[in-house]
Coordinates of C-alpha atoms in Angstrom, one line a residue:
X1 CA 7.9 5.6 9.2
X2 CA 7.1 5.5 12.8
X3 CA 5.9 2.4 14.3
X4 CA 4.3 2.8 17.2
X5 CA 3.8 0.2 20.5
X6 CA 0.7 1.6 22.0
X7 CA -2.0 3.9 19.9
X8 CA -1.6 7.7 20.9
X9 CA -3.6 9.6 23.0
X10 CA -5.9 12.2 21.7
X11 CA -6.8 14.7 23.9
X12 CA -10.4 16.2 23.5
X13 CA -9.5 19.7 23.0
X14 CA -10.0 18.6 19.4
X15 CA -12.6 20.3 18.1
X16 CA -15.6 19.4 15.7
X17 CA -15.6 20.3 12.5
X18 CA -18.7 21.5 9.9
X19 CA -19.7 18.8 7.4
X20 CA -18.9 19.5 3.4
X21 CA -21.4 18.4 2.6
X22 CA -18.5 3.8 -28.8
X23 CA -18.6 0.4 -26.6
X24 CA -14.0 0.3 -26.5
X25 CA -12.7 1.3 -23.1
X26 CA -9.5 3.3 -23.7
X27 CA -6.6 1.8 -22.3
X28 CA -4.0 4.1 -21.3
X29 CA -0.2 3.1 -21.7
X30 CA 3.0 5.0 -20.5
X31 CA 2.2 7.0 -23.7
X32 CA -0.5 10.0 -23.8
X33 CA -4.2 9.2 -22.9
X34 CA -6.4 9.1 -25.8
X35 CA -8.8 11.1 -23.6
X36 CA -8.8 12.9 -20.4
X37 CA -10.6 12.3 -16.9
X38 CA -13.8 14.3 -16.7
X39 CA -13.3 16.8 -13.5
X40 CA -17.6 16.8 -13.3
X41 CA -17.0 13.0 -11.5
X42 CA -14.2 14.6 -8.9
X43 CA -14.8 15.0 -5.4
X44 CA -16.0 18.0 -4.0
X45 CA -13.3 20.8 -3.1
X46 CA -12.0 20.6 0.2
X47 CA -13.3 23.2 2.2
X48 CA -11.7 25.8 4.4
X49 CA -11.0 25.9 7.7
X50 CA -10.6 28.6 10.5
X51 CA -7.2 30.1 11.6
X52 CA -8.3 28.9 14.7
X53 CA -8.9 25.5 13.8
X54 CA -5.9 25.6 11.7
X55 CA -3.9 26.9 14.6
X56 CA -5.3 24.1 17.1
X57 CA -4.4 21.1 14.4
X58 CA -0.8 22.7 14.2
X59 CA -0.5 22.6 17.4
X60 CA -1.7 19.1 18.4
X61 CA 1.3 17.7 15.4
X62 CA 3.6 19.6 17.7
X63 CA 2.8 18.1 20.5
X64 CA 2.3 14.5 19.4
X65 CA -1.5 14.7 19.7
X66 CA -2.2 13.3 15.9
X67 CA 0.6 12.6 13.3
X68 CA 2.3 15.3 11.6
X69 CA 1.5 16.2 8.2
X70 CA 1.3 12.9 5.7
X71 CA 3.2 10.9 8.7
X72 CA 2.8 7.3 8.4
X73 CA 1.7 5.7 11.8
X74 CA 0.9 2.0 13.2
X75 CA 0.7 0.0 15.4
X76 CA 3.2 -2.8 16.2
X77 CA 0.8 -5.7 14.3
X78 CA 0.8 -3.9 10.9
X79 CA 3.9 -3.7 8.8
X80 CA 3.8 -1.2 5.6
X81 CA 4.9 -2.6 2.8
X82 CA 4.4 -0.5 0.0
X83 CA 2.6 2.0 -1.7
X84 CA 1.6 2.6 -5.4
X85 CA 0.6 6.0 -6.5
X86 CA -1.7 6.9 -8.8
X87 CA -0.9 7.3 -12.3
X88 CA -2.8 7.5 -15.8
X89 CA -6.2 7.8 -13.3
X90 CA -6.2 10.8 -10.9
X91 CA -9.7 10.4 -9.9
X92 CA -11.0 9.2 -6.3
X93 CA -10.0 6.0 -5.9
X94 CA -13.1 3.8 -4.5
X95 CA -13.0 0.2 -4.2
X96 CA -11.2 -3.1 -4.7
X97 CA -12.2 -6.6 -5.9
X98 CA -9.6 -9.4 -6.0
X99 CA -9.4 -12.8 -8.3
X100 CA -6.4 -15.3 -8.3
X101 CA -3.3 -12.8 -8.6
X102 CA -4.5 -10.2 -9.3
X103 CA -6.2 -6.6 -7.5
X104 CA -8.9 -4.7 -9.2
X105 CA -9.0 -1.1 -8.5
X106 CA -11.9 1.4 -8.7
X107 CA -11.1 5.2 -9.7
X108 CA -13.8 7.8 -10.3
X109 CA -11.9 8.0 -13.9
X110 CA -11.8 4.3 -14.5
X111 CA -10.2 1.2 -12.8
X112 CA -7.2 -0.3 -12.4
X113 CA -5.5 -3.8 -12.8
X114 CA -2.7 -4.9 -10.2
X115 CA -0.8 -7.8 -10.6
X116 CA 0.0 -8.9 -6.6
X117 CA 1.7 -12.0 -6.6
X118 CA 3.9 -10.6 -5.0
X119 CA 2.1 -8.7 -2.5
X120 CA 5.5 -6.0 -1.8
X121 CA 5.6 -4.9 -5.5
X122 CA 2.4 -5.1 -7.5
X123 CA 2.5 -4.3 -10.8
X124 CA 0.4 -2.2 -13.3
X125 CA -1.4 -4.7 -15.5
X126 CA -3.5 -2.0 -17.1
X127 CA -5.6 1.1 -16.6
X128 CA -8.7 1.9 -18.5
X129 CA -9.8 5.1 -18.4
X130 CA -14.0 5.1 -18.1
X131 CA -15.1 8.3 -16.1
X132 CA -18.3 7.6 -13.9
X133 CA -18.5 7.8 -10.4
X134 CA -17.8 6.2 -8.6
X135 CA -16.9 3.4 -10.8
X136 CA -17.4 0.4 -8.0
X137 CA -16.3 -2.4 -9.0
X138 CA -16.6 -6.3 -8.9
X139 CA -15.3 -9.3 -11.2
X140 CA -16.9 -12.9 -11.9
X141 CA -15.2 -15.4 -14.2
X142 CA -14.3 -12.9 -16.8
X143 CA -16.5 -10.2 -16.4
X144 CA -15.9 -7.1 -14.2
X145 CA -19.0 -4.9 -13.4
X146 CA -18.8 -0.9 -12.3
X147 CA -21.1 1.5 -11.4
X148 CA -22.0 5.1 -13.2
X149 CA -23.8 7.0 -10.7
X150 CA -23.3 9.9 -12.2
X151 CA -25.1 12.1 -15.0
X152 CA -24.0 11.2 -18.2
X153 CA -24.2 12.3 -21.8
X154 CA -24.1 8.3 -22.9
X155 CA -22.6 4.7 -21.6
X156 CA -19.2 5.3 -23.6
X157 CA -16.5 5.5 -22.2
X158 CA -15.8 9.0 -23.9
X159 CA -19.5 10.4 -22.1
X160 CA -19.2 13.5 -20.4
X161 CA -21.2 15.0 -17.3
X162 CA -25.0 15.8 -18.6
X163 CA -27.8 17.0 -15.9
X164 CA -29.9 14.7 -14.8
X165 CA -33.1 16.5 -15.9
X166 CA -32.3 15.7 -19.3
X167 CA -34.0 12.8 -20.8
X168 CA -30.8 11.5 -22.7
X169 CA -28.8 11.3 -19.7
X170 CA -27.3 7.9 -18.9
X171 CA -26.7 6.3 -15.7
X172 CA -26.3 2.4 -14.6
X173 CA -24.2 -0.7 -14.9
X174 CA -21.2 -1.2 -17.0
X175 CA -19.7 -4.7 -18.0
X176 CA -16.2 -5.9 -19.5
X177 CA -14.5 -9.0 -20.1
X178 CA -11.2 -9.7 -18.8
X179 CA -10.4 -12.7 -20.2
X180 CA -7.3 -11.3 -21.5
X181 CA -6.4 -8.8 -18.2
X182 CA -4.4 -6.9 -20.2
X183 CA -6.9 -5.5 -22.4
X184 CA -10.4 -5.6 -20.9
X185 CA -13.2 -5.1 -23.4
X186 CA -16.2 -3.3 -22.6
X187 CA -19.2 -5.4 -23.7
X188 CA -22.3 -4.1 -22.5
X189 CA -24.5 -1.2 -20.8
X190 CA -27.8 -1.3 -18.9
X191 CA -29.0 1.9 -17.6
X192 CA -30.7 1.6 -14.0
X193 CA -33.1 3.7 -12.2
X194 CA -31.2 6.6 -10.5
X195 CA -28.1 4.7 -11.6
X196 CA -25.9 2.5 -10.0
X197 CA -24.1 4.4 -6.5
X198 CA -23.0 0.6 -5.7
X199 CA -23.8 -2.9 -6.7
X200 CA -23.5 -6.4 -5.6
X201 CA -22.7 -9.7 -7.1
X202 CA -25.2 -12.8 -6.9
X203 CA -23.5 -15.3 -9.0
X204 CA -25.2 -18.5 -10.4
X205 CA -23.1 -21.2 -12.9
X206 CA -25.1 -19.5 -15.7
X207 CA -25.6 -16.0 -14.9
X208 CA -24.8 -13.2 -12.9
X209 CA -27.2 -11.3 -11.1
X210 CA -26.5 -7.5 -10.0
X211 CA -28.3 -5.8 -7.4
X212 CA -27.9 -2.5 -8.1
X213 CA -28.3 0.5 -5.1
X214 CA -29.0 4.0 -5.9
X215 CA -30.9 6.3 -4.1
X216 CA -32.1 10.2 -4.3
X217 CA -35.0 10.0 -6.8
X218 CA -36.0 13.3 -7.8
X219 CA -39.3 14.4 -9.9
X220 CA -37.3 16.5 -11.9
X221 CA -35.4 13.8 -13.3
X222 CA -36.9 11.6 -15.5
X223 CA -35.0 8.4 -14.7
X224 CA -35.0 9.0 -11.1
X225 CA -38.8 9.4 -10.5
X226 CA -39.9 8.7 -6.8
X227 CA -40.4 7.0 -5.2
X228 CA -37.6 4.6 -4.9
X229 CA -38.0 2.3 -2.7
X230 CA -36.3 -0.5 -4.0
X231 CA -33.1 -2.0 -6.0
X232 CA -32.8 -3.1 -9.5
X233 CA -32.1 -6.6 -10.6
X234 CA -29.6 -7.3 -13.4
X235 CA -29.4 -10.4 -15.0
X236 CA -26.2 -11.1 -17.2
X237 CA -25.7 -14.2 -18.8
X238 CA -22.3 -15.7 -18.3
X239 CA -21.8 -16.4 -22.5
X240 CA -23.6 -13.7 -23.6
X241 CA -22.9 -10.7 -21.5
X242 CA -24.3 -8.4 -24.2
X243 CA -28.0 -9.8 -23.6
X244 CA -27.7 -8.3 -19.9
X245 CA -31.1 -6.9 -18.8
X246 CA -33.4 -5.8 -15.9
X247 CA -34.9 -8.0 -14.9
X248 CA -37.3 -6.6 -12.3
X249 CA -37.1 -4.3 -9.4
X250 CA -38.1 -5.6 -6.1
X251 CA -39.6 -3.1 -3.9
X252 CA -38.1 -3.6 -0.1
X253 CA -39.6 -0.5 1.6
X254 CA -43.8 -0.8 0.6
X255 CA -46.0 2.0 1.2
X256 CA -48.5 4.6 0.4
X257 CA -47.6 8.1 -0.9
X258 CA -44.7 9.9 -3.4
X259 CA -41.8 8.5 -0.4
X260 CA -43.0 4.7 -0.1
X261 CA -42.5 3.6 3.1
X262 CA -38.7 3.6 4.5
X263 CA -37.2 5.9 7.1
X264 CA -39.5 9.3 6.7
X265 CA -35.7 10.7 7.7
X266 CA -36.5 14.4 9.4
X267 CA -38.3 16.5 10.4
X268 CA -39.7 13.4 12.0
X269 CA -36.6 11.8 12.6
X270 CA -34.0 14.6 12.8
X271 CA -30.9 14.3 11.9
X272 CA -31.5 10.9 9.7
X273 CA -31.4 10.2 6.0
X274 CA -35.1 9.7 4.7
X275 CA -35.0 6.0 2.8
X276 CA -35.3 6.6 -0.9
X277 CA -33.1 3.4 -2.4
X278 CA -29.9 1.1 -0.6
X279 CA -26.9 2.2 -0.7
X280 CA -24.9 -0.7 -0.2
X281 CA -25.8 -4.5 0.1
X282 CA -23.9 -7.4 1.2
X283 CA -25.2 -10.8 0.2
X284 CA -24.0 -14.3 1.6
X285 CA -24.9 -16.5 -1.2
X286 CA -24.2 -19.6 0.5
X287 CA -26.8 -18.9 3.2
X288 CA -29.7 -17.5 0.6
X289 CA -29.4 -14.6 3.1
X290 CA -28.6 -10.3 2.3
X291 CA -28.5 -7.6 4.6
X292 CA -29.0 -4.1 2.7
X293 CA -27.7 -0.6 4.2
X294 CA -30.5 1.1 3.3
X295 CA -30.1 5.0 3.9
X296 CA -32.6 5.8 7.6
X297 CA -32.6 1.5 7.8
X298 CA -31.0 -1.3 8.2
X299 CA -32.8 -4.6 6.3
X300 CA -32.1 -8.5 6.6
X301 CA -33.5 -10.3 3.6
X302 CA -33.9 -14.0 1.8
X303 CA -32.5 -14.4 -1.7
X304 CA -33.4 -17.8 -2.1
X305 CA -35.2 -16.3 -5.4
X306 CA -32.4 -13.8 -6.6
X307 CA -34.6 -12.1 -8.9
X308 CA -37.4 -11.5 -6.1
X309 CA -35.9 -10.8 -2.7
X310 CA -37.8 -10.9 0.3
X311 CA -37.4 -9.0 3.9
X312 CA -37.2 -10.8 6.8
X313 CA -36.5 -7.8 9.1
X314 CA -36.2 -4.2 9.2
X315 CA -34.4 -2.0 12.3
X316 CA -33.7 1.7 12.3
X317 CA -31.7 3.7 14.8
X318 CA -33.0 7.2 15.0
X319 CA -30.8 8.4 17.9
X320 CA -27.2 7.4 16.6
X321 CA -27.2 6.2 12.8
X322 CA -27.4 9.2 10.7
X323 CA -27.1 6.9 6.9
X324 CA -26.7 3.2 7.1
X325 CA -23.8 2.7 4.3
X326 CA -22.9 -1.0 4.9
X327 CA -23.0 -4.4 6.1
X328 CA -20.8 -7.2 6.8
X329 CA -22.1 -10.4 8.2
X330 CA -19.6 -12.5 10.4
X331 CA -18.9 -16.0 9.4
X332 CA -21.7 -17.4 11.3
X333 CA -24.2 -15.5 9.8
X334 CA -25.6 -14.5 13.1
X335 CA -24.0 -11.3 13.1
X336 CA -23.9 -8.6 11.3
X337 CA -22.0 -5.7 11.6
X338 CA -23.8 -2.3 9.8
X339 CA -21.9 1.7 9.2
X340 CA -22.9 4.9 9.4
X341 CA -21.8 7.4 7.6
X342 CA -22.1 10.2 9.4
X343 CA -21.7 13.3 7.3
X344 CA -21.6 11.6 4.4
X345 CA -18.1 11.1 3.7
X346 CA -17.5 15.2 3.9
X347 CA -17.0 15.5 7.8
X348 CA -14.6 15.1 10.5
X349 CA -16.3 13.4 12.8
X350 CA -13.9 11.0 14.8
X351 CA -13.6 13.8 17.5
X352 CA -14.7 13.9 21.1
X353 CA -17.8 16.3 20.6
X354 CA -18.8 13.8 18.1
X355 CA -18.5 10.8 20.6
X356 CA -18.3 7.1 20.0
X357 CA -21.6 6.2 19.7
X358 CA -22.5 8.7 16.4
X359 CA -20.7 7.9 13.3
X360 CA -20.1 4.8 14.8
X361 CA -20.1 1.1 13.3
X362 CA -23.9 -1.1 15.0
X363 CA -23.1 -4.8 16.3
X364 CA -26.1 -6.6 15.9
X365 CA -27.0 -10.3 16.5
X366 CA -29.5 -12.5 14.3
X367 CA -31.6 -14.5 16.2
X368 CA -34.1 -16.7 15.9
X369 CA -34.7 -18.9 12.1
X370 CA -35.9 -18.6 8.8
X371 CA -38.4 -16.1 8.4
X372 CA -38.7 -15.4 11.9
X373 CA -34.9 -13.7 12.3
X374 CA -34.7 -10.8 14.0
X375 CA -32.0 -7.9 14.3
X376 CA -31.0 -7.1 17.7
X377 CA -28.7 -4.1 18.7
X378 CA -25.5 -5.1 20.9
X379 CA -23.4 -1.9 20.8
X380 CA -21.5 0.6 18.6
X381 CA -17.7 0.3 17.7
X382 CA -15.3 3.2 16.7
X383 CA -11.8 4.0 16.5
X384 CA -10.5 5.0 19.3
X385 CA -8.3 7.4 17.9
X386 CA -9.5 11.4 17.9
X387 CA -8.7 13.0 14.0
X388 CA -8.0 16.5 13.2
X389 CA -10.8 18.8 12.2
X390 CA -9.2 18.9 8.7
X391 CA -9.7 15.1 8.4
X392 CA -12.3 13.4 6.8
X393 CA -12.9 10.9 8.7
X394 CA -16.0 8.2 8.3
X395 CA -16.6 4.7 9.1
X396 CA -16.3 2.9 5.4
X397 CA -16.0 -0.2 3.8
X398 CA -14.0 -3.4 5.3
X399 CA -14.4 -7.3 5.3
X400 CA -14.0 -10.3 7.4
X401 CA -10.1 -11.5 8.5
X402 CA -10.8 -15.5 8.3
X403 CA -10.5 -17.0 11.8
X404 CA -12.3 -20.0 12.8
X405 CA -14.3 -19.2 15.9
X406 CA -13.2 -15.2 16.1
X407 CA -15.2 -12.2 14.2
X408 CA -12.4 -9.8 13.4
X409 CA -12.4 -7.4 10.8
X410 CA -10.6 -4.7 8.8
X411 CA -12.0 -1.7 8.2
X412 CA -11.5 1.7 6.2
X413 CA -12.1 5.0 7.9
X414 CA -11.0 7.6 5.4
X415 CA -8.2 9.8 7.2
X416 CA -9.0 7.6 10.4
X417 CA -6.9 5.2 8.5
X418 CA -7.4 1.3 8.7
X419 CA -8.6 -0.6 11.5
X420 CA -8.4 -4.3 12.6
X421 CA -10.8 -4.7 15.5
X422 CA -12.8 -7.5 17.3
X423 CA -16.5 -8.1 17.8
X424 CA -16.5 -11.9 18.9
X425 CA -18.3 -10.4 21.9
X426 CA -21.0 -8.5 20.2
X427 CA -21.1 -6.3 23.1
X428 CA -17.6 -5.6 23.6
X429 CA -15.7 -4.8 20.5
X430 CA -12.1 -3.8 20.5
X431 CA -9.5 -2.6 18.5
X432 CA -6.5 -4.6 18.3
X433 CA -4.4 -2.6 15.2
X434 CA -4.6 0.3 13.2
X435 CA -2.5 2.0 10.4
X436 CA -3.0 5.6 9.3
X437 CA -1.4 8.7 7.8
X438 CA -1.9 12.0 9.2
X439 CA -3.5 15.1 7.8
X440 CA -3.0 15.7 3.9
X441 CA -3.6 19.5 4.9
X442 CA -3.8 21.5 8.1
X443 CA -5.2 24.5 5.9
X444 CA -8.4 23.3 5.0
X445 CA -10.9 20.1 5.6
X446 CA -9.9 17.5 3.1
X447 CA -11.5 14.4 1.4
X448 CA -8.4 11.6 1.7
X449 CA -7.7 8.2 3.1
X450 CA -8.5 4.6 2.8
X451 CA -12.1 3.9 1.0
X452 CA -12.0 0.5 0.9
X453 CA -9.6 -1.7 3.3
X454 CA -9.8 -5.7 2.9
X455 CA -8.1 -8.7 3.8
X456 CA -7.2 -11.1 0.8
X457 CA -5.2 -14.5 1.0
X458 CA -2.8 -13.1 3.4
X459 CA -2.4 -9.2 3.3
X460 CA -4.4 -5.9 3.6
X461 CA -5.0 -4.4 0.7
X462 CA -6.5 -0.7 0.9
X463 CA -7.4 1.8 -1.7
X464 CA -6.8 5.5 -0.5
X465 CA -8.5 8.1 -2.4
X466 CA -5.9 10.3 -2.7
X467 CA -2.3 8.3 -2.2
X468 CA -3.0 5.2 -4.0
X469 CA -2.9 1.8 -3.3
X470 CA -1.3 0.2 -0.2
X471 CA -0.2 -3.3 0.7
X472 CA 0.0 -4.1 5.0
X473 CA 0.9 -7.3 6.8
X474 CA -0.8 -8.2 9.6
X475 CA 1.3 -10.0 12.3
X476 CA -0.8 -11.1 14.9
X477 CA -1.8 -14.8 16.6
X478 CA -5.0 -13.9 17.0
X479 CA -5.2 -13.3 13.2
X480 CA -2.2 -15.7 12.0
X481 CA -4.3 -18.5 10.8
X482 CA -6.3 -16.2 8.8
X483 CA -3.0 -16.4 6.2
X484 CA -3.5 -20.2 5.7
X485 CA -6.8 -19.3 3.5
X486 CA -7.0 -19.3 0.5
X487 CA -10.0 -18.3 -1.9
X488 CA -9.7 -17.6 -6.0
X489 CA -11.8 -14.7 -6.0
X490 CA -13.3 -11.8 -3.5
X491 CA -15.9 -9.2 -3.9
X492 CA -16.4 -8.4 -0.5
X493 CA -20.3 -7.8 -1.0
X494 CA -20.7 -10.9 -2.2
X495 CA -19.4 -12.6 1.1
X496 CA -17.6 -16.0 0.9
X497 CA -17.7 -19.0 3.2
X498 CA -14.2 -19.2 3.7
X499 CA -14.5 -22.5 5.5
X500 CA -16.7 -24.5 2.8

């Protein structure tokens, strides 16, 4: 391990490179599987790269430009403390919810169940294998959602990959109960429209509701027929989570013709996803108050009546955002922070022909009240660190550190690693610590890399798609008195008041 005391320089002879584009779950022991991960839910193969290219990343190892080969950088705030491979599950990992001890991992072939008290050796509580990508994941109480957005041949957890123009194919929202955490049961299905790419948590005393994002409706598929302009509202009741049902599906994108009426995306807009769904939403239920990454837009919306959201505002950015992935609002609710996944997840693009602007995370403020909010653009924040063109590299999924008067964050960026950075000034956000590996490969582009990095009653915890789980500690007075909070359960689209 290398610790570092200043971040690196990258020099912009660094080039660009192209984008890639029955009810049981089975719980896996030390002993054999009783089934085996379903390679149709994997992530595309990594795709080649030119001696040239291959040459140039060699060469900038060598000379200190970007970390060598699977070399472990930081910087002198972030301590390492361990990683946990994968094991029964050698899907994609995805993302990460958290309640009282314990960590809850998402894996394209299932999820995973950590035991983190103590945060420098977590232990395996179990691993049910479930293929479905990308299996996101939340709990509440004792249930623990995840998502199926891919074509299946049923809801079991013994399905296989199906196309999606067949009428029998299944897609949509899986629950389980956890009340015993060593052998989650899985209680119920409800398919969705175009299935479930993410979801988020609203929880009531009573019942749960899911809103449920997907996207990409197609007229040959008859579950996914366009348009699709809206999200799909779940309603599971706490003490009967077999009854869970839609319960409507509130259009946020109204308009005439086949496309409704989001982002028209290109020709018009070139270069920008066309809205057909969300793909991510992040509610603050405490605040009756959602902002939804919507694909070409960026939405702020009331949920004062879960079941029938209501926009408040609507912004696009057709010169810099290319897909609007996700949102985190700051603790103040009067900023919040959207991503763009540029390339959708297949691309390096944290590279000076890229720039900082494109690919970039959007500050904006929210100003004015009620109803009459708006969504005003203060800048862009990236890493400041140039990747190798065989890196993946993408602004993902992060949350809020919890400091009283301070918006800081952590954030994933695939092979750009984990960043902590600050936007208290909404126009002048910084870095202020960063922890990354280098390249898995310096043959060909490669999919790798922290999906999902969040902060969680003292640590980092972040889930890397390809090298498992990893536990950091974050040393830092601006973010010290972050460790003194204390909250019994996180899904970090279903944003907390941490001070309440």
């Amino acid at each position: 391990m290398i610790l570092l005391r200043e971040s690196r320089t990258r020099h912009r002879r660094l080039g660009v490179a192209a984008a890639a584009a029955g009810l049981l779950a089975a719980l896996l022991t030390a002993g054999p599987a009783v089934a085996t991960p379903d390679p149709g839910d994997g992530p595309a193969t990594g795709k080649g790269v030119s001696k040239s290219t291959e040459a140039e990343v060699k060469a900038a190892i060598a000379d200190g430009e970007i970390p060598g080969q699977d070399e472990i950088v930081h910087s002198d705030n972030i301590e390492h403390l361990v990683n946990i491979p994968k094991d029964a599950l050698p899907g994609t990992n995805s993302d990460l919810a958290f309640q009282g001890r314990y960590a809850f991992s998402g894996n394209y072939d299932g999820f995973r169940i950590f035991d983190i008290s103590n945060p420098k050796a977590p232990k395996t509580v179990a691993q049910v294998l479930c293929p479905g990508s990308q299996n996101d994941i939340s709990v509440s109480g004792n249930l623990l959602f995840l998502s199926t957005d891919s074509s299946r041949s049923d809801s079991s957890c013994s399905s296989t990959t199906q196309p999606a123009t067949e009428k029998s194919s299944w897609e949509g929202m899986k629950v389980f109960d956890i009340s015993d955490k060593r052998n989650p049961k899985y209680v119920a299905a409800v398919e969705t429209a175009c299935g479930s790419h993410t979801h988020t948590l609203v929880p009531e005393r009573r019942n749960v509701y899911i809103y449920v994002s997907s996207y990409s409706p197609n007229a040959a598929y008859p579950d996914c027929q366009p348009p699709h302009d809206g999200i799909s509202v779940i309603k599971v009741p706490r003490n009967a989570p077999e009854k869970a049902a839609v319960v409507g599906f509130p259009v946020l994108f109204p308009g005439e013709g086949p496309d409704g009426g989001g982002n028209p995306g290109g020709p018009t807009n070139p270069g920008v996803s066309k809205t057909t769904g969300c793909h991510d939403i992040t509610v603050l239920p405490d605040k009756d108050l959602a902002a939804g990454a919507c694909m070409g837009d960026g939405i702020l919306f009331s949920i004062k009546d879960p079941e029938n959201p209501k926009v408040i505002d609507r912004v696009q950015d057709n010169v810099n955002f290319a897909f609007w992935h996700s949102a985190t609002f700051n603790q103040k609710a009067n900023k919040v922070v959207f991503t763009d996944e540029l390339g959708g997840g297949g691309a390096a693009t944290c590279n000076a022909e890229i720039g900082p602007n494109r690919g970039a995370d959007g500050i904006y403020d929210i100003v004015g009240k009620g109803d009459k909010r708006k969504l005003v653009f203060r800048s862009y924040f990236k890493i400041p660190r140039y990747q190798a063109d065989v890196e993946v590299c993408v602004a993902h999924n992060g949350s809020l550190i919890p400091v009283k008067g301070k918006d800081i964050m952590v954030q994933a960026w695939y092979q750009g690693g984990v960043s902590v950075w600050d936007f208290t000034n909404s126009s002048k956000p910084r870095e202020i610590g960063y922890f990354e590996r280098g390249p898995v490969t310096t043959e060909r582009l490669t999919t790798a890399g922290p999906w999902s990095a969040y902060y969680y009653n003292g640590y980092i915890y972040s889930n890397d798609i390809a090298k498992g789980f990893d536990v950091l500690k974050l040393s830092d007075k601006r973010t010290d008195p972050a460790k003194k909070v204390r909250i019994g359960e996180l899904n970090v689209q279903t944003q907390p008041d941490y001070f309440d």
